[in-house]
CSV table of C-alpha atoms in Angstrom, one decimal:
chain,number,residue,atom,x,y,z
U,819,MET,CA,24.5,33.4,-81.5
U,820,PRO,CA,25.1,31.7,-84.8
U,821,PRO,CA,28.5,30.0,-84.8
U,822,SER,CA,29.5,32.0,-87.8
U,823,GLU,CA,28.8,35.3,-86.0
U,824,LEU,CA,30.7,34.0,-83.0
U,825,ALA,CA,33.7,33.5,-84.9
U,826,ALA,CA,33.5,36.9,-86.5
U,827,ARG,CA,33.0,38.7,-83.1
U,828,LEU,CA,36.0,36.9,-81.6
U,829,ARG,CA,38.2,37.8,-84.6
U,830,THR,CA,37.8,41.5,-84.0
U,831,GLY,CA,39.7,42.0,-80.7
U,832,LEU,CA,41.4,40.8,-77.6
U,833,LEU,CA,39.9,37.9,-75.7
U,834,SER,CA,39.4,37.8,-72.0
U,835,PHE,CA,39.8,34.9,-69.7
U,836,PRO,CA,38.6,36.1,-66.3
U,837,VAL,CA,39.7,34.5,-63.0
U,838,THR,CA,36.9,32.8,-61.0
U,839,HIS,CA,36.5,34.2,-57.4
U,840,PHE,CA,36.3,32.2,-54.5
U,841,ASP,CA,35.6,33.2,-50.7
U,842,GLU,CA,37.6,32.3,-47.8
U,843,GLN,CA,36.2,28.8,-47.7
U,844,LEU,CA,37.1,28.5,-51.5
U,845,ALA,CA,33.5,28.2,-52.6
U,846,PHE,CA,32.3,30.3,-55.8
U,847,ASP,CA,32.1,33.9,-54.8
U,848,GLU,CA,29.4,34.9,-57.3
U,849,PRO,CA,29.1,38.7,-56.3
U,850,ARG,CA,32.9,39.4,-56.5
U,851,TYR,CA,33.1,37.5,-59.8
U,852,ARG,CA,30.0,39.6,-61.2
U,853,ASP,CA,31.8,42.7,-60.2
U,854,HIS,CA,34.9,41.4,-61.9
U,855,LEU,CA,33.2,40.9,-65.3
U,856,ALA,CA,31.4,44.1,-65.3
U,857,TRP,CA,34.7,45.9,-65.0
U,858,GLN,CA,36.3,43.8,-67.6
U,859,THR,CA,33.6,44.7,-70.1
U,860,GLU,CA,34.3,48.4,-69.6
U,861,PHE,CA,37.4,48.3,-71.6
U,862,GLY,CA,36.3,46.7,-74.8
U,863,VAL,CA,37.0,43.1,-75.7
U,864,ALA,CA,35.9,40.7,-78.3
U,865,GLY,CA,34.8,37.9,-76.2
U,866,LEU,CA,34.8,36.7,-72.5
U,867,PHE,CA,35.8,33.0,-71.9
U,868,ALA,CA,34.3,32.0,-68.4
U,869,GLY,CA,35.8,29.0,-66.5
U,870,GLY,CA,38.7,28.6,-68.8
U,871,GLY,CA,42.2,27.7,-67.7
U,872,THR,CA,42.8,31.1,-66.0
U,873,GLY,CA,39.3,30.8,-64.6
U,874,GLU,CA,40.3,27.5,-62.9
U,875,GLY,CA,37.8,25.6,-64.9
U,876,PHE,CA,39.7,22.4,-64.1
U,877,SER,CA,39.0,22.7,-60.4
U,878,LEU,CA,35.2,23.5,-60.9
U,879,THR,CA,32.6,20.9,-60.6
U,880,SER,CA,30.0,20.7,-63.4
U,881,GLY,CA,27.3,22.5,-61.2
U,882,GLU,CA,29.9,25.3,-60.4
U,883,ILE,CA,30.8,25.6,-63.9
U,884,ASP,CA,27.0,25.9,-64.6
U,885,ALA,CA,26.8,28.7,-62.0
U,886,VAL,CA,29.8,30.5,-63.4
U,887,VAL,CA,28.5,30.5,-67.0
U,888,ARG,CA,24.9,31.6,-65.9
U,889,ALA,CA,26.4,34.6,-63.7
U,890,ALA,CA,28.6,35.7,-66.7
U,891,VAL,CA,25.7,35.5,-69.2
U,892,ASP,CA,23.5,37.4,-67.0
U,893,GLU,CA,26.0,39.9,-66.0
U,894,VAL,CA,27.6,40.7,-69.5
U,895,GLY,CA,26.2,38.5,-71.9
U,896,ALA,CA,24.4,41.4,-73.5
U,897,ARG,CA,27.4,43.2,-74.1
U,898,VAL,CA,30.1,40.7,-75.0
U,899,PRO,CA,29.8,37.1,-76.2
U,900,VAL,CA,30.3,34.7,-73.3
U,901,VAL,CA,32.0,31.4,-74.1
U,902,ALA,CA,31.4,28.5,-71.7
U,903,PRO,CA,33.9,25.7,-71.0
U,904,ALA,CA,33.5,22.0,-71.6
U,905,THR,CA,35.8,19.8,-69.6
U,906,GLY,CA,36.8,16.4,-68.6
U,907,GLY,CA,36.0,13.2,-70.5
U,908,THR,CA,33.6,13.0,-73.5
U,909,ALA,CA,30.3,12.4,-71.4
U,910,GLN,CA,30.9,15.2,-69.0
U,911,ALA,CA,31.9,17.5,-71.8
U,912,VAL,CA,28.7,16.7,-73.7
U,913,GLU,CA,26.7,17.5,-70.3
U,914,GLN,CA,28.4,20.8,-70.0
U,915,ALA,CA,27.8,21.6,-73.7
U,916,ILE,CA,24.2,21.1,-73.3
U,917,ALA,CA,24.1,23.0,-70.1
U,918,ALA,CA,26.0,26.0,-71.6
U,919,GLN,CA,23.5,26.2,-74.4
U,920,ARG,CA,20.8,26.1,-71.9
U,921,ALA,CA,22.4,28.8,-69.9
U,922,GLY,CA,22.5,31.2,-72.9
U,923,ALA,CA,26.1,31.0,-73.6
U,924,ALA,CA,27.4,32.3,-77.1
U,925,GLY,CA,29.8,29.7,-77.6
U,926,LEU,CA,31.8,26.7,-76.1
U,927,LEU,CA,35.5,26.2,-75.4
U,928,LEU,CA,36.2,22.4,-75.5
U,929,LEU,CA,39.3,21.7,-73.2
U,930,PRO,CA,41.5,18.8,-73.4
U,931,PRO,CA,40.1,15.6,-71.6
U,932,TYR,CA,41.3,14.8,-68.3
U,933,LEU,CA,44.5,12.6,-67.7
U,934,THR,CA,44.1,10.0,-70.5
U,935,GLU,CA,46.2,9.9,-73.6
U,936,ALA,CA,44.4,9.4,-77.0
U,937,SER,CA,44.9,8.9,-80.6
U,938,GLN,CA,43.9,11.4,-83.1
U,939,GLU,CA,41.0,9.0,-83.9
U,940,GLY,CA,39.9,9.2,-80.5
U,941,LEU,CA,40.2,12.9,-80.3
U,942,ILE,CA,38.0,13.1,-83.5
U,943,ALA,CA,35.4,11.2,-81.7
U,944,HIS,CA,35.6,13.4,-78.6
U,945,VAL,CA,35.3,16.6,-80.4
U,946,SER,CA,32.6,15.2,-82.7
U,947,ALA,CA,30.4,14.1,-79.9
U,948,VAL,CA,30.6,17.7,-78.3
U,949,CYS,CA,29.9,19.4,-81.6
U,950,ARG,CA,26.9,17.0,-82.4
U,951,ALA,CA,25.6,17.8,-78.8
U,952,THR,CA,25.1,21.6,-79.3
U,953,ASP,CA,24.2,24.1,-81.8
U,954,LEU,CA,26.9,26.5,-80.2
U,955,GLY,CA,29.9,27.5,-82.0
U,956,VAL,CA,32.8,25.3,-80.8
U,957,VAL,CA,36.5,26.2,-80.2
U,958,VAL,CA,38.7,23.3,-79.5
U,959,TYR,CA,41.8,23.7,-77.4
U,960,SER,CA,44.9,21.8,-78.6
U,961,ARG,CA,47.2,21.5,-75.8
U,962,GLY,CA,48.5,18.7,-73.4
U,963,ASN,CA,47.2,15.5,-74.2
U,964,ALA,CA,44.9,16.6,-76.8
U,965,VAL,CA,47.3,18.0,-79.5
U,966,LEU,CA,45.4,17.9,-82.8
U,967,GLU,CA,47.4,17.4,-86.0
U,968,ASP,CA,46.5,19.3,-89.2
U,969,VAL,CA,44.7,16.5,-90.8
U,970,THR,CA,42.6,16.0,-87.7
U,971,VAL,CA,41.6,19.7,-87.5
U,972,ALA,CA,40.7,19.5,-91.5
U,973,ALA,CA,38.6,16.3,-90.8
U,974,LEU,CA,36.7,18.0,-87.9
U,975,ALA,CA,36.3,21.3,-89.7
U,976,ASP,CA,34.8,19.3,-92.8
U,977,ARG,CA,32.4,17.3,-90.5
U,978,HIS,CA,31.2,20.0,-88.0
U,979,PRO,CA,30.1,23.5,-89.3
U,980,ASN,CA,29.8,24.6,-85.7
U,981,LEU,CA,33.4,24.0,-85.1
U,982,VAL,CA,34.4,27.6,-85.5
U,983,GLY,CA,38.0,27.9,-83.8
U,984,LEU,CA,41.3,26.3,-82.8
U,985,LYS,CA,43.0,27.7,-79.7
U,986,ASP,CA,46.6,26.7,-79.9
U,987,GLY,CA,48.4,26.0,-76.5
U,988,VAL,CA,51.4,24.2,-78.2
U,989,GLY,CA,53.3,26.9,-80.2
U,990,ASP,CA,54.8,24.3,-82.9
U,991,ILE,CA,55.4,26.4,-85.9
U,992,GLU,CA,55.4,23.5,-88.3
U,993,ARG,CA,52.1,22.1,-87.0
U,994,MET,CA,50.4,25.7,-87.1
U,995,THR,CA,51.7,26.2,-90.6
U,996,ARG,CA,50.4,22.8,-91.8
U,997,THR,CA,47.1,23.6,-90.0
U,998,TYR,CA,46.5,27.0,-91.6
U,999,ALA,CA,47.7,25.7,-95.1
U,1000,LYS,CA,45.3,22.9,-94.9
U,1001,VAL,CA,42.3,24.6,-93.3
U,1002,GLY,CA,42.8,28.6,-94.1
U,1003,GLU,CA,40.2,30.9,-92.8
U,1004,ARG,CA,37.6,28.2,-92.4
U,1005,LEU,CA,38.5,28.5,-88.7
U,1006,LEU,CA,39.5,31.3,-86.2
U,1007,TYR,CA,43.0,30.8,-84.7
U,1008,ILE,CA,43.5,31.8,-81.1
U,1009,GLY,CA,47.0,31.9,-79.3
U,1010,GLY,CA,46.5,29.9,-76.0
U,1011,LEU,CA,50.1,29.6,-74.8
U,1012,PRO,CA,50.4,30.6,-71.1
U,1013,THR,CA,50.9,34.5,-71.2
U,1014,ALA,CA,50.1,34.6,-74.6
U,1015,GLU,CA,51.6,38.0,-75.4
U,1016,THR,CA,54.9,36.5,-75.4
U,1017,PHE,CA,54.3,34.6,-78.7
U,1018,ALA,CA,51.4,37.0,-80.1
U,1019,LEU,CA,53.7,38.8,-82.8
U,1020,PRO,CA,55.4,35.7,-84.3
U,1021,LEU,CA,52.0,33.6,-84.3
U,1022,LEU,CA,50.2,36.5,-86.2
U,1023,GLN,CA,52.4,35.5,-89.2
U,1024,LEU,CA,50.9,31.9,-88.9
U,1025,GLY,CA,47.3,33.1,-89.3
U,1026,VAL,CA,46.8,33.4,-85.3
U,1027,SER,CA,44.8,36.7,-85.2
U,1028,THR,CA,43.9,36.9,-81.7
U,1029,TYR,CA,44.8,35.4,-78.3
U,1030,SER,CA,43.7,34.9,-74.7
U,1031,SER,CA,45.0,37.4,-72.4
U,1032,ALA,CA,45.4,36.7,-68.7
U,1033,LEU,CA,47.0,39.9,-68.2
U,1034,TYR,CA,43.8,41.8,-69.1
U,1035,ASN,CA,42.5,40.7,-65.7
U,1036,PHE,CA,44.5,43.1,-63.8
U,1037,VAL,CA,46.2,45.4,-66.6
U,1038,PRO,CA,43.5,45.8,-69.2
U,1039,ARG,CA,44.8,49.0,-70.7
U,1040,PHE,CA,48.4,47.8,-70.9
U,1041,ALA,CA,47.0,44.4,-72.5
U,1042,LEU,CA,44.9,46.3,-75.1
U,1043,ARG,CA,47.9,48.6,-76.0
U,1044,PHE,CA,50.1,45.5,-76.5
U,1045,PHE,CA,47.3,43.9,-78.7
U,1046,ASP,CA,46.9,47.0,-80.7
U,1047,ALA,CA,50.9,47.0,-81.2
U,1048,VAL,CA,50.7,43.4,-82.3
U,1049,ARG,CA,47.9,44.0,-84.8
U,1050,ALA,CA,49.9,46.9,-86.2
U,1051,GLN,CA,53.1,44.7,-86.2
U,1052,ASP,CA,54.9,47.5,-84.4
U,1053,ARG,CA,57.8,45.5,-83.4
U,1054,ASP,CA,59.5,48.2,-81.6
U,1055,ALA,CA,56.3,49.0,-79.3
U,1056,VAL,CA,56.0,45.1,-78.8
U,1057,TYR,CA,59.4,44.3,-77.7
U,1058,GLY,CA,59.7,47.5,-75.6
U,1059,MET,CA,56.6,46.3,-73.7
U,1060,LEU,CA,58.0,42.7,-73.5
U,1061,ASN,CA,61.3,44.1,-71.8
U,1062,ASP,CA,59.5,46.5,-69.6
U,1063,PHE,CA,56.9,44.4,-68.3
U,1064,VAL,CA,56.1,40.9,-69.8
U,1065,ILE,CA,59.4,39.4,-69.5
U,1066,PRO,CA,59.9,40.6,-65.9
U,1067,TYR,CA,56.4,39.3,-65.2
U,1068,LEU,CA,57.4,35.9,-66.7
U,1069,ASP,CA,60.4,35.8,-64.4
U,1070,ILE,CA,57.9,35.9,-61.4
U,1071,ARG,CA,55.7,33.5,-63.0
U,1072,ASN,CA,58.3,30.9,-63.6
U,1073,ARG,CA,59.2,30.5,-60.1
U,1074,ALA,CA,56.8,27.9,-59.2
U,1075,ARG,CA,54.7,25.5,-61.2
U,1076,GLY,CA,50.9,26.4,-61.5
U,1077,TYR,CA,51.9,30.1,-61.0
U,1078,ALA,CA,50.4,31.0,-64.6
U,1079,VAL,CA,46.9,31.4,-62.8
U,1080,SER,CA,48.1,32.1,-59.3
U,1081,ILE,CA,50.1,35.4,-60.6
U,1082,ILE,CA,46.8,36.7,-62.2
U,1083,LYS,CA,44.9,36.6,-59.0
U,1084,ALA,CA,47.9,38.1,-57.2
U,1085,GLY,CA,47.9,40.9,-59.9
U,1086,LEU,CA,44.3,41.7,-59.0
U,1087,ASN,CA,45.1,41.9,-55.4
U,1088,THR,CA,48.0,44.4,-56.4
U,1089,VAL,CA,45.6,46.8,-58.1
U,1090,GLY,CA,43.1,46.5,-55.4
U,1091,ARG,CA,40.5,44.2,-57.2
U,1092,ASN,CA,40.7,41.4,-54.6
U,1093,GLY,CA,41.4,38.4,-56.9
U,1094,GLY,CA,41.5,36.3,-53.6
U,1095,ARG,CA,43.1,32.8,-53.5
U,1096,VAL,CA,43.5,29.9,-55.8
U,1097,ARG,CA,42.3,26.4,-55.2
U,1098,PRO,CA,44.5,23.5,-54.5
U,1099,PRO,CA,46.5,22.2,-56.1
U,1100,LEU,CA,47.6,25.6,-57.1
U,1101,THR,CA,49.4,27.7,-54.6
U,1102,ASP,CA,49.4,31.5,-54.0
U,1103,LEU,CA,52.4,33.7,-54.4
U,1104,THR,CA,54.6,34.2,-51.5
U,1105,PRO,CA,54.4,37.8,-49.8
U,1106,ALA,CA,57.8,38.5,-51.4
U,1107,GLU,CA,56.7,37.6,-54.8
U,1108,GLN,CA,53.5,39.7,-54.2
U,1109,THR,CA,55.8,42.7,-53.4
U,1110,ASP,CA,57.9,42.0,-56.5
U,1111,LEU,CA,55.0,41.8,-58.8
U,1112,ALA,CA,53.5,45.0,-57.1
U,1113,ALA,CA,56.6,46.9,-58.0
U,1114,LEU,CA,56.4,45.7,-61.5
U,1115,VAL,CA,52.7,46.7,-62.0
U,1116,ASP,CA,53.4,50.1,-60.7
U,1117,LYS,CA,55.5,50.8,-64.0
U,1118,VAL,CA,52.6,50.3,-66.2
U,1119,THR,CA,49.5,51.6,-64.3
């Protein structure tokens, strides 16, 4: 898929970031993963990001990422663009970008490099190396130890036509305003803060036209209703759903570090979709927390 077409497709709707399923030995469970992806595409999303943060891409080996991406492309790639992850340091991210293109992915999500801090010049070199290694459209994730300043984003957009998007995981209003003012519609802007629904309405005013929905994994109809209300700027509907579901959900999610992923798999278990367990260093919800989540989910399903 040409990069410009990928960006145009992703702009049209909500973005799915599916979990990655593991068996009892915490190995990749491809049949369950494929079943989940097939179900996810029934409701109508603009793109599917395999092995991202919600998909525990940080815990997958490069070989597992390749298996996850190939399964996703084979299962749903004809119906929805599949965006593959590129993780870790520059050499590893380049290898994964090349593998994603060979696997037939429609695009690439470049996640922050592992552990090390870096200057803006270093981040430019990192992103540039990945963009040069592939013909795929690249979305870069600004978060953690790889927060991109406005001048950095502008420089990268000028140098690399296949850089098509910026996923924001920071939520800094001034930085996003500066970035949009400098770069404008040259890029697609994706909301990428944990539980992106919480920030979706205010970020819409900053040019962030879509976002990654982890909730879509287990309450897809609710997630799409919420997205439609955001796009319509229906404040009453948005804040009603925030109060009824999203904020109480956040209260459960915030009980332990790492629960942003764990609670999604717990949500799948709640609705009978068998999300299974998370890999260490993440931990699963306690039985009591699972019960609290089930009571909340009952209100919107």
